[in-house]
Amino acid sequence: MSQQTLFLLADLLERPPASIEILPGGLKEWVSQDSGVCEDFPFVLVDGHLGIPQKVLYKLYTIAVALYKGADKTLVLILSSIILLANPAHQTALNARKILVREGMLEPKRELDLTSLFIGGSKDCAKQSIIWEHRRWIFRYHYKHAGVAGIGSAECPGWAVSEEASLFPMIPLDVMEKECGLVRQACELYPRNYHAWTHYHWITDAAVAIGASCPQANLYVGFLRGEVVQVRHWIDRHVSDYSAIHLLCNFAVLDRAGAAHLAESGSGVLVDELREHALTLVMSYPSHEALWLYLRASLSFSPSDIARGVIDTLRTQQDIPAHAIEKYILGLL
Amino acid sequence: MALDIPLHVQYIQNLGQSHDELAYHLTAHLRLNAVYWGLAALCTMGHKEALDREEMIQFVMSCWDEEAGGFGAHPDHDAHLLSTLSAIQILIMQDALDKLDIPRVVSFIVSLQQPSGVFAGDTFGEIDTRFLACGSMALSLLGHLDKMNKEKAVEYIQRCKNFDGGFGSCVGAESHSAQVFVCVAALAILDRLDVVDTDTLSWWLSERQQPSGGLNGRPQKLEDVCYSFWVLSALSILNKLDYIDSDKLTAFILSAQDPEGGGIADRPGNMVDVFHTHFGVAGLSLLGYPNLQDLDPVYCMPADLITRMGLRKGWKALPRRTTTI
């Protein structure tokens, strides 16, 4: 493996490809009869989609690390992209790229595009807290702050207080929607993805803050309402994903505090909709701990007489184990 | 199956000897942390001397970032709070704190506390309750806890408390066993355990035990040996270790040993590493497994050392057994 191959990969990433995929194994597994002579060898480029054999990537990583010390800024830009694709937790390489952004050698938009490619194509990237934080840093650098204090307050647990809200970057709505889509993509690639869902919370927290300080507040509330629907549908398809459930319950807290009206019906209360949703799911899939915790959380936000009514309903269901009602729900009352 | 202490000691001794291996390069960003995990595991197994003291101190000091005033995870890596805490823990365990420029490192740590009370990991600003705990632990170990804003730190942790009693990585983040440990440990150091909803949190932590005996970090995730420490340490600090079936958990940790090469993996049959070896042995120590040394669950360091430093909190581990049965 040569430095030439390293520069070839850097060049392919720079184009950029439509997607990337880390292919298991090495060269042999991916070489067809005629691919040995193609210009992108040892990589696989089909219709703009780039495949990188994992063993090749790791060999290039060791070369990149060896060249990194003492490299000039142009070379650091190239080497750090290879280092991060192979080892996305490499803090020093990420710091170097932030400095390059500050110095104008790397456009923030290009960096967002590249890390988006990495997240969509590598499980290891998709789950790294520091990669998601890198994106937040770029957003904060690239967009001006919301400034005017947002509506987040200490009265709304789980969301930014005013001082924090004023520091959120003014990310345009279409970029936010794309970012939430990236999170969902990362959660398909690496299920129950803690740091991706935490990033999603940050995006929605920013939407709350910006919505409070711009004339198009209704558009941001509309965006949040759309995301509530998206997360509910996500839970229908991923019934063990407590990370998504946690986020949905946080939306209920926001709605209850009057910070944003997020019920699908428009005029109702979100927690009422979530309680019905949780109850339906528990009755369909009573073996899932995540769903019982969903019901527990939604009941904890509900009046006690309604919670008792739900318990009575559960007790009439033959498929619902009594010990589960006792373990997850009764302790609340 | 019993804990094969000699084999695990040998496994740790052999680590890092093959500097040409890919795995060595891929984990460079965790090197100083790994040295701490190895040393702490050796201390828990009663074999602190198995690694060369001078060589270790020399490596720690080679990670000093003169510009930042903290430690990186590897020579030429940028300073970070995680690696700085590891460096402090190693130097204290090796009785070599005289090598440290304490005023500078205290200044670096204090500079990372944010107006909200949480700490950033480095000057670029990633925030996490992990870093809040690292900052609190490091300052406490150096005798400079008064330099941080303790009230704001407690306030931030309170804001991270979720409706299930657990704590997440930041405000709004899902409860996670490892984040529960860092928040509970920080609250113990800050003498504010009253913030914890002990009954709900202990219940949530006990629900992490799976039919295999192992513990997971979040609902419906796979069990993993490292949570033996994250969950047990929090329960130990809350004096609720009896919420866990200790025999089943002990059997799970022991089943994740590599009986040939030594070391402990995340789950039986998987590849071992020093991270899981340390936290597996740490969990066994808290469970009173015989022939192990007491481990302080707040600082994850030898209990006798923390006691001598006057930093011991009111945690309780299970009594040390004399036999494996």
XYZ file of C-alpha atoms in Angstrom:
658
model
C 0.000 0.000 0.000
C 1.493 3.330 -1.006
C 1.102 7.021 -0.269
C -0.308 7.287 -3.784
C -3.283 5.155 -2.717
C -3.788 7.418 0.275
C -3.947 10.491 -1.951
C -6.298 8.666 -4.325
C -8.738 8.023 -1.478
C -8.447 11.629 -0.279
C -9.216 12.755 -3.823
C -12.242 10.455 -4.082
C -13.579 11.790 -0.773
C -13.036 15.350 -1.963
C -15.217 14.976 -5.111
C -17.425 14.041 -3.024
C -19.069 10.644 -3.639
C -22.844 10.182 -3.287
C -22.234 7.748 -0.438
C -19.464 5.696 1.084
C -19.440 2.210 2.494
C -16.719 0.428 4.453
C -16.542 -2.972 2.810
C -15.608 -5.948 4.971
C -12.313 -7.631 4.163
C -9.515 -6.567 1.873
C -8.712 -6.201 -1.782
C -9.181 -9.791 -2.842
C -12.833 -9.970 -1.826
C -13.755 -6.978 -3.997
C -11.619 -7.394 -7.080
C -13.569 -8.642 -10.083
C -11.865 -9.758 -13.257
C -11.610 -6.332 -14.806
C -11.504 -4.103 -11.703
C -7.775 -4.554 -11.305
C -7.168 -2.071 -14.076
C -9.767 0.566 -13.168
C -8.462 4.008 -12.252
C -9.959 3.916 -8.742
C -8.381 0.594 -7.735
C -8.206 -0.543 -4.891
C -11.497 1.251 -4.214
C -14.869 0.455 -5.701
C -16.662 3.411 -7.283
C -20.052 2.613 -8.821
C -22.438 5.388 -9.903
C -20.787 7.781 -7.461
C -21.050 5.353 -4.533
C -17.644 4.662 -3.042
C -16.709 1.346 -1.438
C -13.556 1.204 0.707
C -12.255 -2.217 1.742
C -11.702 -2.119 5.487
C -8.241 -3.681 5.411
C -7.156 -1.113 2.835
C -8.483 1.700 5.012
C -6.593 0.436 8.049
C -3.343 0.210 6.104
C -3.836 3.773 4.880
C -4.549 4.837 8.472
C -1.131 3.666 9.656
C 0.494 5.520 6.756
C -1.509 8.680 7.541
C -0.592 8.565 11.229
C 3.091 8.188 10.369
C 2.977 11.179 7.998
C 0.861 13.341 10.319
C 3.592 14.496 12.671
C 5.233 17.568 11.173
C 2.847 17.725 8.205
C 1.957 21.151 6.773
C -1.650 22.337 6.864
C -2.496 21.174 3.345
C -1.271 17.701 4.180
C -3.031 17.740 7.585
C -6.287 18.403 5.743
C -5.763 15.296 3.608
C -4.382 13.006 6.284
C -6.952 13.896 8.932
C -9.818 12.878 6.629
C -8.304 9.389 6.251
C -7.501 9.170 9.975
C -11.065 10.091 10.927
C -12.699 7.708 8.506
C -10.736 4.852 10.093
C -10.782 6.203 13.653
C -13.546 8.777 14.161
C -12.711 9.211 17.866
C -9.342 10.783 17.050
C -9.801 14.029 18.987
C -6.553 15.637 17.848
C -7.397 15.153 14.156
C -10.840 16.677 14.723
C -9.267 19.627 16.539
C -6.882 20.164 13.628
C -9.826 20.344 11.214
C -11.615 22.855 13.458
C -8.515 25.032 13.352
C -8.460 24.720 9.551
C -12.090 25.870 9.473
C -11.213 28.859 11.649
C -8.305 29.719 9.380
C -10.458 29.573 6.279
C -8.697 26.559 4.780
C -11.748 24.350 5.105
C -15.276 25.484 4.293
C -17.768 24.664 7.052
C -20.309 23.394 4.506
C -17.756 20.972 3.017
C -16.879 19.697 6.473
C -20.542 19.104 7.256
C -20.915 17.230 3.964
C -17.847 15.071 4.592
C -18.797 14.113 8.165
C -22.329 13.450 6.940
C -20.867 10.982 4.425
C -18.801 9.337 7.174
C -21.791 9.040 9.505
C -23.950 7.544 6.770
C -21.296 5.036 5.719
C -19.511 3.896 8.856
C -21.069 2.387 11.976
C -18.134 3.543 14.039
C -18.603 7.147 12.887
C -22.367 6.986 13.396
C -22.015 6.223 17.106
C -19.160 8.556 18.128
C -20.109 11.434 20.422
C -17.133 13.478 19.283
C -18.167 13.333 15.592
C -21.634 14.656 16.432
C -20.037 17.322 18.624
C -17.787 18.246 15.693
C -20.923 18.959 13.646
C -22.367 21.062 16.449
C -19.116 23.017 16.619
C -19.301 23.673 12.860
C -22.934 24.779 13.162
C -22.024 27.123 16.012
C -19.113 28.514 14.019
C -20.987 28.894 10.744
C -24.330 30.355 11.845
C -24.794 33.383 14.055
C -26.269 32.910 17.532
C -29.987 33.157 18.218
C -29.128 36.076 20.482
C -32.442 37.075 21.933
C -33.217 34.853 24.877
C -35.261 31.825 23.848
C -38.329 30.477 25.516
C -36.474 27.624 27.185
C -36.575 28.129 30.910
C -35.727 26.363 34.139
C -39.456 25.596 34.396
C -39.122 23.201 31.483
C -36.923 20.280 32.567
C -34.798 18.652 29.901
C -34.512 21.773 27.713
C -32.157 24.723 27.472
C -32.539 27.651 29.836
C -32.652 31.148 28.343
C -28.915 31.811 28.586
C -28.123 28.566 26.749
C -30.922 29.100 24.236
C -29.466 32.430 23.188
C -26.246 30.676 22.164
C -27.860 28.226 19.741
C -26.894 28.820 16.105
C -29.601 30.105 13.752
C -29.739 26.972 11.608
C -32.162 27.264 8.667
C -35.186 24.959 8.820
C -34.249 22.946 5.739
C -30.813 22.246 7.248
C -32.450 21.149 10.488
C -34.751 18.778 8.636
C -31.765 17.317 6.801
C -29.888 16.940 10.086
C -32.762 15.038 11.693
C -32.788 12.785 8.627
C -29.067 12.150 9.118
C -29.726 11.145 12.727
C -32.372 8.657 11.612
C -29.946 7.275 9.013
C -27.293 6.866 11.723
C -29.800 5.128 13.982
C -30.626 2.624 11.245
C -26.914 1.950 10.740
C -26.147 1.719 14.463
C -29.364 0.948 16.373
C -30.141 2.532 19.767
C -27.601 5.195 18.925
C -27.230 7.253 22.130
C -25.153 10.103 20.768
C -27.168 10.431 17.563
C -30.406 10.810 19.548
C -28.680 13.282 21.884
C -27.709 15.286 18.809
C -31.330 15.126 17.632
C -32.394 16.624 20.960
C -29.877 19.429 20.432
C -31.337 20.196 16.996
C -34.879 20.329 18.329
C -33.694 22.385 21.308
C -32.187 24.835 18.803
C -35.502 24.921 16.925
C -37.307 25.859 20.156
C -34.802 28.647 20.807
C -34.827 30.024 17.262
C -38.606 29.771 17.030
C -38.826 32.030 20.047
C -36.571 34.689 18.624
C -37.593 34.946 14.963
C -40.683 36.237 13.158
C -41.372 32.788 11.642
C -42.012 31.105 15.010
C -44.942 29.133 13.577
C -42.666 27.508 11.010
C -40.353 26.211 13.738
C -43.290 24.936 15.797
C -44.532 23.259 12.622
C -41.125 21.644 12.208
C -41.187 20.392 15.809
C -44.714 19.055 15.379
C -43.562 17.202 12.278
C -40.649 15.700 14.189
C -42.997 14.502 16.958
C -44.939 12.595 14.295
C -41.704 11.229 12.803
C -40.466 9.971 16.177
C -43.831 8.340 16.921
C -43.660 6.497 13.616
C -40.059 5.554 14.364
C -41.155 3.964 17.667
C -43.906 2.024 15.864
C -41.158 0.461 13.747
C -38.520 0.193 16.520
C -40.437 -0.838 19.619
C -37.320 -1.514 21.710
C -35.803 1.920 21.044
C -36.051 3.625 24.417
C -33.774 6.430 23.183
C -36.518 7.568 20.793
C -39.128 7.110 23.502
C -37.120 9.274 25.881
C -36.992 12.034 23.293
C -40.728 11.805 22.647
C -41.423 12.077 26.387
C -39.218 15.182 26.489
C -41.448 16.688 23.782
C -44.399 16.039 26.105
C -42.607 18.000 28.851
C -42.122 20.893 26.436
C -45.772 20.768 25.394
C -46.974 20.566 29.005
C -44.892 23.616 29.939
C -46.606 25.573 27.153
C -43.278 26.220 25.437
C -44.574 24.750 22.169
C -47.911 23.159 21.311
C -46.940 19.864 19.789
C -50.057 17.679 19.846
C -50.854 16.189 16.457
C -54.457 17.285 16.854
C -53.307 20.885 17.264
C -55.648 21.750 20.113
C -55.047 18.754 22.413
C -52.334 17.887 24.884
C -49.411 15.793 23.662
C -49.203 13.616 26.762
C -52.765 12.380 26.138
C -51.750 11.228 22.668
C -48.547 9.616 23.930
C -50.350 7.774 26.736
C -52.758 6.245 24.203
C -49.848 5.429 21.908
C -47.872 3.770 24.728
C -50.897 1.784 25.923
C -51.594 0.485 22.423
C -47.968 -0.579 21.986
C -47.757 -2.253 25.420
C -50.873 -4.260 24.670
C -49.399 -5.345 21.325
C -45.864 -6.056 22.577
C -46.074 -6.669 26.354
C -42.596 -8.222 26.572
C -40.796 -4.962 25.729
C -39.264 -3.165 28.710
C -38.870 0.019 26.645
C -42.627 0.209 26.034
C -43.476 -0.302 29.692
C -41.102 2.547 30.553
C -42.841 4.607 27.856
C -46.216 3.968 29.483
C -44.748 4.639 32.936
C -43.354 8.002 31.817
C -46.563 9.083 30.076
C -48.617 8.103 33.126
C -46.292 10.045 35.410
C -47.257 13.170 33.423
C -50.987 12.341 33.630
C -53.565 13.016 36.370
C -53.764 10.098 38.841
C -57.400 9.252 38.024
C -56.488 8.793 34.365
C -53.486 6.662 35.360
C -55.763 4.461 37.474
C -58.114 4.067 34.510
C -55.215 2.855 32.371
C -54.224 0.329 35.029
C -57.803 -0.968 35.148
C -57.743 -1.358 31.368
C -54.468 -3.289 31.537
C -55.807 -5.618 34.230
C -58.654 -6.701 31.964
C -56.181 -7.827 29.273
C -55.358 -11.530 29.417
C -52.011 -11.162 27.655
C -50.676 -8.555 30.061
C -48.638 -10.099 32.912
C -49.720 -8.834 36.334
C -46.108 -8.697 37.525
C -45.266 -6.246 34.744
C -48.083 -3.907 35.825
C -46.825 -4.144 39.375
C -43.171 -3.653 38.484
C -43.463 -0.792 36.020
C -46.652 1.045 36.887
C -47.980 0.531 40.401
C -44.973 2.118 42.074
C -45.997 5.413 40.481
C -49.275 5.687 42.382
C -14.666 -20.825 36.947
C -12.438 -18.662 39.188
C -10.691 -15.374 38.471
C -7.306 -16.234 36.968
C -5.281 -13.420 38.514
C -1.798 -14.508 37.319
C -3.047 -14.820 33.739
C -4.693 -11.377 33.795
C -1.568 -9.804 35.286
C 0.455 -11.336 32.476
C -2.077 -10.115 29.901
C -1.716 -6.526 31.167
C 2.086 -6.802 31.213
C 2.051 -7.868 27.566
C -0.111 -4.965 26.438
C 1.553 -2.300 24.413
C 4.631 -4.376 23.684
C 3.696 -4.727 20.024
C 3.822 -1.126 18.869
C 3.581 -2.153 15.230
C 0.115 -3.655 15.551
C -2.819 -1.840 13.971
C -4.780 -2.010 17.235
C -2.002 -0.069 18.970
C -2.339 2.814 16.496
C -6.139 2.720 16.452
C -6.237 3.156 20.233
C -3.544 5.847 20.534
C -6.215 8.412 21.434
C -6.966 6.323 24.555
C -3.394 5.372 25.510
C -3.132 7.256 28.804
C -6.592 6.077 29.830
C -5.495 2.533 28.996
C -2.428 2.872 31.228
C -4.741 3.944 34.057
C -7.091 0.992 33.410
C -4.145 -1.412 33.438
C -2.598 0.016 36.592
C -5.916 0.209 38.453
C -6.698 -3.406 37.519
C -3.270 -4.498 38.745
C -3.797 -2.620 42.027
C -7.191 -4.325 42.491
C -5.543 -7.708 41.857
C -2.726 -6.872 44.300
C 0.036 -6.699 41.678
C 0.803 -3.019 41.297
C 4.490 -3.772 40.794
C 3.857 -5.795 37.619
C 4.433 -2.704 35.442
C 7.624 -0.668 35.612
C 6.960 2.442 37.726
C 9.622 4.713 36.233
C 8.710 3.810 32.673
C 5.064 4.534 33.404
C 5.748 7.915 34.987
C 7.989 8.825 32.079
C 5.219 7.950 29.625
C 2.670 9.992 31.571
C 4.932 13.038 31.549
C 5.583 12.591 27.812
C 1.843 13.234 27.279
C 2.036 16.685 28.898
C 0.708 19.415 26.594
C 2.801 22.421 27.547
C 0.669 24.860 25.602
C -2.626 23.832 27.227
C -1.358 22.892 30.686
C -3.027 19.466 30.638
C -2.354 15.953 29.391
C -3.158 14.445 26.012
C -3.815 10.737 25.637
C -0.541 10.200 23.786
C 2.579 12.276 23.072
C 1.695 14.966 20.500
C -2.040 14.616 21.132
C -4.038 17.612 22.349
C -4.800 17.983 26.052
C -8.175 16.713 27.229
C -9.851 16.428 30.612
C -10.292 12.642 30.315
C -6.588 11.998 29.810
C -5.677 14.658 32.377
C -7.696 12.822 35.030
C -6.026 9.546 34.042
C -2.596 11.170 34.391
C -3.459 12.500 37.854
C -4.845 9.120 38.957
C -1.711 7.310 37.724
C 0.673 9.777 39.367
C -1.195 9.493 42.671
C -1.270 5.681 42.518
C 2.468 5.739 41.798
C 3.124 8.309 44.533
C 4.650 10.660 41.968
C 2.494 13.757 42.256
C 5.683 15.809 42.740
C 6.181 15.533 38.949
C 3.017 17.530 38.344
C 2.752 21.289 37.898
C -0.337 21.380 40.108
C -1.176 25.111 39.779
C -1.092 24.873 35.969
C -3.164 21.721 35.741
C -5.704 23.084 38.241
C -5.949 26.226 36.154
C -6.527 24.124 32.995
C -9.283 22.088 34.674
C -11.038 25.088 36.223
C -10.964 26.922 32.873
C -13.117 24.156 31.384
C -16.096 24.740 33.689
C -18.906 26.416 31.757
C -21.341 29.079 33.053
C -24.023 26.357 33.293
C -21.820 24.387 35.726
C -20.923 21.505 33.397
C -17.323 21.016 32.210
C -16.066 20.895 28.631
C -13.578 18.179 27.680
C -11.197 20.647 26.064
C -11.027 24.187 24.783
C -13.221 23.332 21.782
C -16.146 22.942 24.120
C -17.731 19.467 24.012
C -19.767 19.245 27.208
C -20.744 16.080 29.042
C -21.509 15.031 32.615
C -18.486 12.711 32.205
C -16.300 15.794 32.062
C -18.064 17.341 35.041
C -17.189 14.219 37.050
C -13.608 14.213 35.703
C -13.184 17.851 36.728
C -14.644 17.257 40.195
C -12.560 14.098 40.749
C -9.333 15.671 39.531
C -9.744 18.813 41.632
C -10.737 16.761 44.671
C -7.695 14.468 44.263
C -5.446 17.538 43.998
C -7.034 19.204 47.038
C -8.475 22.089 45.022
C -12.188 21.319 44.911
C -12.895 24.803 46.229
C -11.608 26.254 42.919
C -14.661 25.079 40.956
C -18.207 26.418 41.197
C -19.731 23.527 43.124
C -23.257 24.953 43.310
C -23.491 25.401 39.537
C -22.102 21.893 38.976
C -24.778 20.386 41.232
C -27.433 22.510 39.529
C -26.369 21.161 36.134
C -26.503 17.545 37.335
C -29.969 18.188 38.756
C -31.064 19.382 35.315
C -29.802 16.105 33.810
C -32.031 14.009 36.076
C -34.694 12.214 34.065
C -38.197 11.001 34.897
C -36.797 7.455 35.392
C -34.459 8.700 38.139
C -31.361 8.288 35.968
C -28.974 10.822 34.493
C -27.812 11.464 30.941
C -24.768 12.981 29.273
C -26.303 16.461 29.151
C -29.614 18.194 29.780
C -32.328 16.273 27.921
C -30.208 13.185 27.200
C -31.443 9.677 27.978
C -30.454 7.940 31.224
C -27.400 5.728 30.812
C -25.694 3.600 33.476
C -22.252 5.074 32.829
C -23.662 8.610 33.028
C -25.454 7.609 36.225
C -22.094 6.598 37.700
C -20.411 9.876 36.767
C -23.279 11.976 38.125
C -23.630 9.999 41.353
C -19.847 9.967 41.896
C -19.663 13.729 41.305
C -22.552 14.317 43.709
C -20.778 12.157 46.306
C -17.594 14.228 45.906
C -19.642 17.426 46.140
C -21.493 16.060 49.218
C -24.863 16.457 47.495
C -26.260 12.933 47.230
C -29.559 14.405 48.426
C -30.126 15.352 44.774
C -30.540 11.668 43.872
C -33.984 10.075 43.890
C -32.458 7.003 45.520
C -35.470 4.663 45.373
C -36.318 5.284 41.718
C -32.691 5.275 40.579
C -31.808 2.107 42.512
C -34.842 0.411 40.981
C -33.824 1.536 37.483
C -30.238 0.345 38.073
C -31.394 -3.041 39.380
C -33.507 -3.467 36.244
C -30.253 -3.412 34.258
C -29.556 -6.998 35.385
C -30.415 -9.439 32.610
C -31.297 -13.166 32.784
C -27.627 -13.988 32.043
C -26.660 -12.180 35.260
C -24.851 -9.437 33.320
C -25.852 -5.777 33.424
C -26.771 -3.517 30.547
C -26.423 0.243 30.286
C -29.909 1.105 29.039
C -33.259 -0.672 28.595
C -33.193 -3.505 26.063
C -29.490 -3.211 25.299
C -27.112 -6.154 25.525
C -25.372 -6.877 28.802
C -21.710 -5.859 28.971
C -19.029 -6.486 31.595
C -18.122 -2.794 31.877
C -21.560 -2.029 33.340
C -20.594 -4.286 36.232
C -18.666 -1.264 37.436
C -20.904 1.595 36.242
C -24.032 0.119 37.833
C -22.390 -1.391 40.915
C -20.400 1.734 41.742
C -23.555 3.863 41.747
C -25.431 1.301 43.834
C -22.452 1.026 46.187
C -22.391 4.811 46.683
C -26.153 4.676 47.356
C -25.682 1.689 49.717
C -27.991 -0.461 47.591
C -25.699 -3.204 46.309
C -28.139 -5.805 47.592
C -30.479 -4.830 44.708
C -28.304 -6.980 42.414
C -28.030 -10.781 42.313
C -24.304 -10.821 43.057
C -23.772 -14.542 42.414
C -25.236 -14.349 38.916
C -23.273 -11.207 38.077
C -20.034 -12.732 39.404
C -20.583 -15.801 37.226
C -21.237 -13.579 34.179
C -18.020 -11.574 34.654
C -15.948 -14.717 35.174
C -17.441 -16.324 32.064
C -16.116 -13.408 29.967
C -12.463 -14.246 30.813
C -10.146 -15.507 28.113
C -8.832 -18.685 29.772
C -5.867 -18.909 27.401
C -4.513 -15.419 26.809
C -5.969 -13.698 29.868
C -8.042 -10.532 30.005
C -11.807 -10.038 30.161
C -14.155 -9.237 27.263
C -17.474 -7.362 27.124
C -19.315 -10.674 26.794
C -18.326 -14.346 26.854
C -16.498 -15.389 23.696
C -15.628 -11.883 22.521
C -12.188 -10.307 22.173
C -10.680 -9.134 25.476
C -9.341 -5.625 26.130
C -7.854 -3.746 29.047
C -10.971 -1.555 29.494
C -13.238 -4.546 30.169
C -10.528 -6.310 32.161
C -10.291 -3.345 34.529
C -14.028 -2.818 34.919
C -14.689 -6.553 35.252
C -12.148 -6.865 38.070
C -13.482 -3.616 39.604
C -17.004 -5.064 39.619
C -15.776 -8.284 41.233
C -14.003 -6.273 43.940
C -17.220 -4.403 44.824
C -19.009 -7.773 44.938
C -16.561 -8.991 47.631
C -14.774 -11.510 45.403
C -11.935 -13.168 47.344
C -8.255 -12.219 47.050
C -8.973 -8.803 45.548
C -8.174 -5.419 47.050
C -10.904 -2.953 47.993
C -11.707 -0.420 45.286
C -13.138 3.018 46.002
C -16.239 3.247 43.750
C -16.251 7.063 43.722
C -12.728 7.571 42.355
C -12.253 4.047 40.905
C -8.901 3.849 42.685
C -7.530 1.725 45.555
C -9.748 2.277 48.606
C -6.877 2.367 51.121
C -5.194 5.143 49.124
C -8.357 7.270 48.970
C -8.915 6.695 52.704
C -5.344 7.814 53.479
C -5.973 10.967 51.448
C -9.002 11.686 53.632
C -11.404 11.530 50.676
C -13.460 8.441 51.527
C -17.227 8.842 51.209
C -19.946 6.710 52.815
C -20.136 3.945 50.215
C -20.499 0.266 51.016
C -19.237 -2.734 49.068
C -20.170 -6.346 49.790
C -17.970 -7.961 52.481
C -14.767 -9.572 51.137
C -15.299 -13.337 50.944
C -12.554 -15.817 51.777
C -13.649 -18.455 49.286
C -15.148 -18.338 45.794
C -18.196 -20.379 46.853
